[in-house]
Short mmCIF file of C-alpha atoms in Angstrom, two decimals:
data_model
loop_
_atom_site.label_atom_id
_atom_site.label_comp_id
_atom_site.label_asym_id
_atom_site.label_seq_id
_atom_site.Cartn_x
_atom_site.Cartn_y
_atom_site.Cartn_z
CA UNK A 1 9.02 2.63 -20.46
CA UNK A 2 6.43 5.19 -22.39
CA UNK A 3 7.65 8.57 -22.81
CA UNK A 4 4.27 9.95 -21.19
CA UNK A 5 6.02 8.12 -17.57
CA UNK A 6 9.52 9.55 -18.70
CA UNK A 7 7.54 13.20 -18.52
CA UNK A 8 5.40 12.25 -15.88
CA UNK A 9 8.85 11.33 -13.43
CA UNK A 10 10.50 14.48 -14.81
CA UNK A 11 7.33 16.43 -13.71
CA UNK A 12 7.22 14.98 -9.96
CA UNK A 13 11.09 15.40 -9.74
CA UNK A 14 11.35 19.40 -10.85
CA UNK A 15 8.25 20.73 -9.35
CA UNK A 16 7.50 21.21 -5.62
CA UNK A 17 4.42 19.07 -4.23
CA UNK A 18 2.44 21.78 -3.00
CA UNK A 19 2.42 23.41 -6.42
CA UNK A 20 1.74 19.82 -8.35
CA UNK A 21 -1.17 19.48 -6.16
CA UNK A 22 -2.55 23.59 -7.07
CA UNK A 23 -2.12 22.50 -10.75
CA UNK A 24 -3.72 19.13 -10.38
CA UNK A 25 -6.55 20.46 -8.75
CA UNK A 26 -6.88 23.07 -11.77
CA UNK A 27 -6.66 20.52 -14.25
CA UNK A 28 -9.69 18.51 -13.49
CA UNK A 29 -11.95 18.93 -15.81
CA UNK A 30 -16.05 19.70 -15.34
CA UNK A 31 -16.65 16.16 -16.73
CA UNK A 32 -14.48 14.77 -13.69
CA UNK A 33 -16.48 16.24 -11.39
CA UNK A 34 -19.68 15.76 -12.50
CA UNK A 35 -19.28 12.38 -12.87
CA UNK A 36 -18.03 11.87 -8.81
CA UNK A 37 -20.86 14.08 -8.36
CA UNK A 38 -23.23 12.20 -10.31
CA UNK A 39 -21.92 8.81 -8.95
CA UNK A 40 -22.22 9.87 -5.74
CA UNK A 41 -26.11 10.79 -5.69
CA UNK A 42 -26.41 7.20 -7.22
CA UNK A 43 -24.66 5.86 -3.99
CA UNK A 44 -27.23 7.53 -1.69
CA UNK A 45 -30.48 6.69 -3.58
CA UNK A 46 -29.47 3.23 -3.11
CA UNK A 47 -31.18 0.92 0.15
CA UNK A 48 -28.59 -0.76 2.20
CA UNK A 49 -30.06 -4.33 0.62
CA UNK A 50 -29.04 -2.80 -2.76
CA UNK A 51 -25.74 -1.02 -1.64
CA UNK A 52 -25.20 -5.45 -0.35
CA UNK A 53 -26.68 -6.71 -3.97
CA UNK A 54 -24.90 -4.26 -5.89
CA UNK A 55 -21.18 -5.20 -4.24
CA UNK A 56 -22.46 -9.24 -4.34
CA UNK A 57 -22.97 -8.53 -8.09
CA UNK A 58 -19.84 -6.27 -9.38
CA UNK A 59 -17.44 -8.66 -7.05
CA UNK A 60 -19.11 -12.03 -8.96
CA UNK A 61 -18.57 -10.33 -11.68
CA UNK A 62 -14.73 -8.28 -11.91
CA UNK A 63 -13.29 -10.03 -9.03
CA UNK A 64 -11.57 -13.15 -8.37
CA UNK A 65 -10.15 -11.56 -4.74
CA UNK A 66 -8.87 -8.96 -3.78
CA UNK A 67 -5.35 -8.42 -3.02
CA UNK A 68 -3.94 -5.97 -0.18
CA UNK A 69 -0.18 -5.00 0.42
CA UNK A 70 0.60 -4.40 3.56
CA UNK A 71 3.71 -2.49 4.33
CA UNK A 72 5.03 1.35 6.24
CA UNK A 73 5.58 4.07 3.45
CA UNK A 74 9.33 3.36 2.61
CA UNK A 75 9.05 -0.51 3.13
CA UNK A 76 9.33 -1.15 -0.58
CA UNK A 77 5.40 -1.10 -1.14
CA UNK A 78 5.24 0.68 -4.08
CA UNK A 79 8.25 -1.06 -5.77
CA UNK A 80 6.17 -4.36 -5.15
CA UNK A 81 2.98 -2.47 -6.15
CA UNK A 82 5.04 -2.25 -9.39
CA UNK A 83 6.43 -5.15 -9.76
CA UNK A 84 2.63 -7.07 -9.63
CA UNK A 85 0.63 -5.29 -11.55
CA UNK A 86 3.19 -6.31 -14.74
CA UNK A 87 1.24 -9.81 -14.35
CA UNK A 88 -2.21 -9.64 -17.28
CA UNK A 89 -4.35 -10.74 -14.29
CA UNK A 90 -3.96 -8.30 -11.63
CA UNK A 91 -5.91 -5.12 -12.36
CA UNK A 92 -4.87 -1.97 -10.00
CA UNK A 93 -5.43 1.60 -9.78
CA UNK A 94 -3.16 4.20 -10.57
CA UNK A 95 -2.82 5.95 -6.72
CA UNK A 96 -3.38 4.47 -3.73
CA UNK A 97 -7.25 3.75 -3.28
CA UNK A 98 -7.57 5.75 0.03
CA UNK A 99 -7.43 9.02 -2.99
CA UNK A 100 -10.27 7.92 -4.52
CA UNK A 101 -12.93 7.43 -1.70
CA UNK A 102 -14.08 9.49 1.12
CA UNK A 103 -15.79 5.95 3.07
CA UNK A 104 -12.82 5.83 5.30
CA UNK A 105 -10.74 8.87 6.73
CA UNK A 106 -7.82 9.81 4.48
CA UNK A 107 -4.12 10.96 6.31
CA UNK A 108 -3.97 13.70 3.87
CA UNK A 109 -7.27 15.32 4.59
CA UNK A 110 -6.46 15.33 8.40
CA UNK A 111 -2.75 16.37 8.05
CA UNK A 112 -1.43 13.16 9.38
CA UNK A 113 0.68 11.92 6.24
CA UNK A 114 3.09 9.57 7.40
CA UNK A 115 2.24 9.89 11.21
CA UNK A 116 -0.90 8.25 10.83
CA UNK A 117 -0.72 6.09 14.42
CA UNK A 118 -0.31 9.48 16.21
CA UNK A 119 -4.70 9.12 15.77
CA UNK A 120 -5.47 5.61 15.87
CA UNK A 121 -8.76 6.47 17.14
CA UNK A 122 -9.31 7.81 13.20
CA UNK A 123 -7.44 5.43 10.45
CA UNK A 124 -7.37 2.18 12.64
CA UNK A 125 -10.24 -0.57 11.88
CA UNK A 126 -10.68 -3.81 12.26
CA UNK A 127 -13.72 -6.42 11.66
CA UNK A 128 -15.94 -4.60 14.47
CA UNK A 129 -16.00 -1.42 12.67
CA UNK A 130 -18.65 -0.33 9.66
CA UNK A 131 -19.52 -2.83 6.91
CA UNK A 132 -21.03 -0.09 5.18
CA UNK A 133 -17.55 1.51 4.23
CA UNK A 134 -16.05 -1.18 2.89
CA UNK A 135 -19.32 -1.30 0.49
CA UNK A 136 -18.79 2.38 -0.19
CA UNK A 137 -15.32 2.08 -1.29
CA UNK A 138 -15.67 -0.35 -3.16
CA UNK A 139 -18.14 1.56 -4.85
CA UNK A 140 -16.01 4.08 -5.49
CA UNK A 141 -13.11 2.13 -6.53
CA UNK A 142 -15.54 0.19 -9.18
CA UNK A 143 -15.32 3.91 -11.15
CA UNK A 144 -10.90 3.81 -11.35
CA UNK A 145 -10.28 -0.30 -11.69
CA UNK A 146 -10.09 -1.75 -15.38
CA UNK A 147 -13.20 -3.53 -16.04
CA UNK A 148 -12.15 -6.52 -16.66
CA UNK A 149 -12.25 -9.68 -13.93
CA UNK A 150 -8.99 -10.09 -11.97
CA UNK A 151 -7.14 -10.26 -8.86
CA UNK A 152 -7.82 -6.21 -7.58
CA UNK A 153 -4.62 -5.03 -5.96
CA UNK A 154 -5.13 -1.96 -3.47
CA UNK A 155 -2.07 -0.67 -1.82
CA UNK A 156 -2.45 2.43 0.62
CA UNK A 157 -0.14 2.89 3.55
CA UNK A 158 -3.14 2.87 6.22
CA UNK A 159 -3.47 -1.15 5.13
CA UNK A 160 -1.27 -2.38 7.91
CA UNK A 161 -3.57 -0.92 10.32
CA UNK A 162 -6.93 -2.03 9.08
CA UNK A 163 -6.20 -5.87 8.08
CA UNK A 164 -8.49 -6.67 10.05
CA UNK A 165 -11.25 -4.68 8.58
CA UNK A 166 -9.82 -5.46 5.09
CA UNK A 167 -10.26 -9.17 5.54
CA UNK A 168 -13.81 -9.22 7.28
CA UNK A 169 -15.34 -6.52 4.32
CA UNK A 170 -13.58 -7.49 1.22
CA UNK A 171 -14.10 -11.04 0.64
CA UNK A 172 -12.12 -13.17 -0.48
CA UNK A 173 -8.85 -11.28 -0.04
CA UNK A 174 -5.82 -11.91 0.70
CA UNK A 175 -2.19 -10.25 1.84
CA UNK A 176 1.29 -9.71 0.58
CA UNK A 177 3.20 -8.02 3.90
CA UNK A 178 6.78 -6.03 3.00
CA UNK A 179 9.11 -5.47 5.50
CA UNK A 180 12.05 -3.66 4.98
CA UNK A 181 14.93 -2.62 7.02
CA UNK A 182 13.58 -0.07 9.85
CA UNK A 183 16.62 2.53 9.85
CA UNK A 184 16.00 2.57 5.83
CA UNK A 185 12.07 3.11 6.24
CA UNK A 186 13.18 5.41 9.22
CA UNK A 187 16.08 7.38 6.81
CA UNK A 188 13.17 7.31 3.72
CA UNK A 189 10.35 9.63 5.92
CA UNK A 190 13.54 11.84 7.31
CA UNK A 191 14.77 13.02 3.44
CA UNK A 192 11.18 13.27 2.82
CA UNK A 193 9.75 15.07 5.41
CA UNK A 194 12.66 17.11 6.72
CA UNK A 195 10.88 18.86 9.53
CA UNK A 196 9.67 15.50 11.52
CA UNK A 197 11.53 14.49 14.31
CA UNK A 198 13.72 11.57 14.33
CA UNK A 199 11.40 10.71 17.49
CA UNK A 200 8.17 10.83 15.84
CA UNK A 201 9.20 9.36 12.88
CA UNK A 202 10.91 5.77 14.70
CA UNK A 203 7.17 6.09 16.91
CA UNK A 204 5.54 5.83 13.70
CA UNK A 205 7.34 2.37 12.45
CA UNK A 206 7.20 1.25 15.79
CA UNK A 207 3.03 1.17 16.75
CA UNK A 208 2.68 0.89 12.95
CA UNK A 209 4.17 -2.44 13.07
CA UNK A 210 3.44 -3.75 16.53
CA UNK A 211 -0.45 -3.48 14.96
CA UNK A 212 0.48 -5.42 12.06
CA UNK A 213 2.04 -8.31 13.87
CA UNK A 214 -0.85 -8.56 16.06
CA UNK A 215 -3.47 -8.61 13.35
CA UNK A 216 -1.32 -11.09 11.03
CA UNK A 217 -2.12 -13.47 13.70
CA UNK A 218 -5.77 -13.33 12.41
CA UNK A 219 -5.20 -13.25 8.60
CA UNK A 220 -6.21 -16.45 6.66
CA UNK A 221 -3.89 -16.01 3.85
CA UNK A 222 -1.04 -13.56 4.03
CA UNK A 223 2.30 -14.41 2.63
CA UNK A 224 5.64 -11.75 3.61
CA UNK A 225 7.98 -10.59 1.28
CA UNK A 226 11.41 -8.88 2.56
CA UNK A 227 12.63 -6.02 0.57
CA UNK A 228 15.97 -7.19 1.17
CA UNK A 229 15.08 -10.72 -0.43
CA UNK A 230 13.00 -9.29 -3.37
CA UNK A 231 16.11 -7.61 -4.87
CA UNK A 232 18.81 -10.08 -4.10
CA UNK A 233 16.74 -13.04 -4.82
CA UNK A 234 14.13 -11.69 -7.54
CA UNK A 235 13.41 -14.80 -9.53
CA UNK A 236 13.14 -16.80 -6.16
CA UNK A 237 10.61 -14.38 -4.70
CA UNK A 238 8.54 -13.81 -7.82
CA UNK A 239 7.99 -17.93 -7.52
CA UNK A 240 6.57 -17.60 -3.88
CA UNK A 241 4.17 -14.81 -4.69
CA UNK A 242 2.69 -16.80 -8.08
CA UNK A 243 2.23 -19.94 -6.35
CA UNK A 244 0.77 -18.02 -3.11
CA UNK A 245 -1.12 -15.94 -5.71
CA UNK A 246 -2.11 -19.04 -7.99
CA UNK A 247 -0.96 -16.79 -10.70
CA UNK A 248 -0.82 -18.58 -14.57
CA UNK A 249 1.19 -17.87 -16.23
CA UNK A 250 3.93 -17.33 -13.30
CA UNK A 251 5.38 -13.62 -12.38
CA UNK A 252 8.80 -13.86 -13.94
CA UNK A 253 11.33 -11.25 -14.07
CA UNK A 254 10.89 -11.02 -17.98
CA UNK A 255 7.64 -9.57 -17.36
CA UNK A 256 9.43 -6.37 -15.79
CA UNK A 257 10.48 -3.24 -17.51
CA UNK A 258 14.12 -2.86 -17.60
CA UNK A 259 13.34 0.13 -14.75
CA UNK A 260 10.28 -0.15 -12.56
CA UNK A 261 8.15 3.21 -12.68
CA UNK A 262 8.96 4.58 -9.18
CA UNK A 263 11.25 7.40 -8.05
CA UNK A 264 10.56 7.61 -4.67
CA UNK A 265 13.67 6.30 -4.00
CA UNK A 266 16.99 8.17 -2.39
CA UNK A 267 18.39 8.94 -5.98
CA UNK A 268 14.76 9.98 -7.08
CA UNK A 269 14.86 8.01 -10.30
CA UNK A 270 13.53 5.35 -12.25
CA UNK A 271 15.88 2.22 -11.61
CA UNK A 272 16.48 -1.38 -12.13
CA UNK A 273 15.18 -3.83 -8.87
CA UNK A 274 17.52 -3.20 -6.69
CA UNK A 275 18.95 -2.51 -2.94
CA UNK A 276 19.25 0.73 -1.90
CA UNK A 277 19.34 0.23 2.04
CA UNK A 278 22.81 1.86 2.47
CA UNK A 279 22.31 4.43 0.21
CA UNK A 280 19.41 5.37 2.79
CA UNK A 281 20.70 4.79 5.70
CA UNK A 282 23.89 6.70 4.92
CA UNK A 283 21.52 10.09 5.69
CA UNK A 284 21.04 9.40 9.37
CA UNK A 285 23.44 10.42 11.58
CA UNK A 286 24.48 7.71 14.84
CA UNK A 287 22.60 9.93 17.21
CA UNK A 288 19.33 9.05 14.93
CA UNK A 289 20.40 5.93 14.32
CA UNK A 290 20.35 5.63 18.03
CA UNK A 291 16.89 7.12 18.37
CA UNK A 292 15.65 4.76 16.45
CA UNK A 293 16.43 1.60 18.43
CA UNK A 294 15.99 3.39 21.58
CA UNK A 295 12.29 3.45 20.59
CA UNK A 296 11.24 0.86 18.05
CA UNK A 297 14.53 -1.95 19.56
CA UNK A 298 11.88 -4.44 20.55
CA UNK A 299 10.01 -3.87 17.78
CA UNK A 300 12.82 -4.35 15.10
CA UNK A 301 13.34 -7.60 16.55
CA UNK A 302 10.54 -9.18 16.31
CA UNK A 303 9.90 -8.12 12.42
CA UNK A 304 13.57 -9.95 11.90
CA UNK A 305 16.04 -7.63 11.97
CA UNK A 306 19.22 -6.45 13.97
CA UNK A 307 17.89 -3.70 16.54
CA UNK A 308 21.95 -2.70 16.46
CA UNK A 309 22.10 -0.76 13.21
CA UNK A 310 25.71 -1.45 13.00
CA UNK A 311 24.70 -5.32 12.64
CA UNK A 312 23.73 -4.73 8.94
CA UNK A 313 20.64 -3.87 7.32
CA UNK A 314 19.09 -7.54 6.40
CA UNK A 315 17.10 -9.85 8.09
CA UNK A 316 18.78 -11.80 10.75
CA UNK A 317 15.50 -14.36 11.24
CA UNK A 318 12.54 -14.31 9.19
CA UNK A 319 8.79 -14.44 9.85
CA UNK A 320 6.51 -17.24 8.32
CA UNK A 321 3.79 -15.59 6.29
CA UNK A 322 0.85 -17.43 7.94
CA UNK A 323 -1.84 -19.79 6.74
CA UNK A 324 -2.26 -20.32 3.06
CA UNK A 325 -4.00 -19.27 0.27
CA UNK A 326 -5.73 -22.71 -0.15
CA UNK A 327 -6.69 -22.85 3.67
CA UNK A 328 -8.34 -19.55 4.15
CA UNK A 329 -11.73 -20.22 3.08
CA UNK A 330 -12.68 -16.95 2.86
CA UNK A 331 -15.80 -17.48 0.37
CA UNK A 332 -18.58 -15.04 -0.59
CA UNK A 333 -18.33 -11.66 -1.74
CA UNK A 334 -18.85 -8.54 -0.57
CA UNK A 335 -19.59 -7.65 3.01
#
């Protein structure tokens, strides 16, 4: 781990988020600015039939396809996130990309940070919406990626609600889908976001993720990864996703740093792969607990685990990840 991330965790963990973000904003410098200014001007000088050349071009030429995670804020997304971009041929950005565009509506600039379903009619797309956005985006993202060609892995938590979308404008893609225990995602939004209701919070997981298993249905190559499984069976799972990913050399554990670079976890640390479902679930109470599969019951069956929270908090049955990687077609770039 570089001492810059040691600082950088200490930073996050000692100083409240509203007064990061003052001092963030502060901190950009003129040359920032001007250059999304400048950048942006060159964006609407361009024709439409250039905006389409231009994404044809810088996808032939950076891309080999893109790569979207798809998982609820708490589901382990991040970890994953992580845990890929050790591999030489995956090329990410540093936040999640919805941060570095304004093509598609962000949760933070409405207010709806992790109660993003309460306004579908905003953050959910699918193929039928604008073409033009996806170009845009990727426009945008061309100024954070590396420049050098590789699989580009975008992970923002408004993915599992725009597959759809994702897949028709960003070609060829494909999907990595986390699930993770519910009453752990559920427990993970509570200690962050004290003042939501339990309510709002299990409504959240629940339309979040009856979207997602609809629209897996129409994804050509989506693989799913269980939190649970990724840090019991790390080697095992690391397999699956370089042979889904046609990664060479394979993903291996020796890749990793000893502790991945995320502390939004419960002990709000850097840490080893590991499972920290009980340690999350220990901060609801039975009446929440109860909330929870009063609302989302149905729902928490049919991603594969126990709706009864006393039942344990691993799969019981889990879902197949869909066609492959080699059967999706999926050629041509840009939209």
């Amino acid at each position: 781990m570089r001492f810059t991330d040691a600082i950088r965790g200490a930073w996050r963990r000692t100083v409240p988020t509203r007064l990061r973000r003052k001092v963030l904003y502060l901190w950009k410098s003129p040359g920032t600015e001007v250059s999304s200014y400048l950048h942006a001007l060159r964006w609407k000088a361009m024709s439409q039939q250039e905006r389409v050349r231009w994404s044809r071009e810088y996808n032939e030429r950076t891309t080999e396809f893109w790569l979207f995670i798809l998982g609820l804020h708490g589901s382990g997304t991040t970890l994953l996130k992580s845990i890929l971009e050790q591999h030489p041929a995956i090329r990410s950005m540093r936040r999640e990309g919805q941060y570095y565009t304004d093509a598609i509506p962000q949760v933070v600039t409405y207010g709806f940070v992790r109660k993003f379903t309460a306004r579908l009619d905003l953050f959910r797309l699918t193929e039928a919406d604008s073409a033009m956005a996806a170009l845009r985006a990727q426009f945008d993202w061309s100024f954070v990626y590396p420049r050098e060609k590789g699989i580009k892995l975008e992970k923002s938590s408004t993915n599992l609600i725009r597959a759809r979308w994702l897949q028709a404008h960003f070609k060829p893609s494909r999907f990595i889908t986390i699930f993770r225990d519910p009453y752990s995602v559920c427990a993970s939004t509570r200690r962050r976001y004290p003042k939501f209701s339990i309510e709002d919070i299990a409504q959240q997981w629940k339309v979040a993720h009856d979207i997602l298993l609809e629209d897996i249905q129409s994804l050509g190559s989506n693989v799913i990864v269980y939190y649970e499984d990724l840090c019991s069976h790390l080697e095992e799972e690391l397999e699956k996703v370089s042979e889904f990913l046609e990664l060479h050399p394979r993903l291996t554990r020796a890749m990793l740093p000893s502790l991945i670079l995320t502390a939004k976890n419960v002990y709000d640390a850097y840490l080893p792969v590991q499972n920290l479902n009980e340690e999350s679930r220990s901060s609801l109470t039975a009446e929440e607990m109860h909330t929870i599969k009063r609302i989302a019951g149905g729902t928490i069956s049919r991603v594969g685990y126990p709706p009864e929270a006393a039942d344990g908090a691993g799969p019981v049955e889990r879902l197949e990840g869909g066609r492959s990687a080699q059967s999706s077609g999926g050629g041509g770039h840009g939209a």
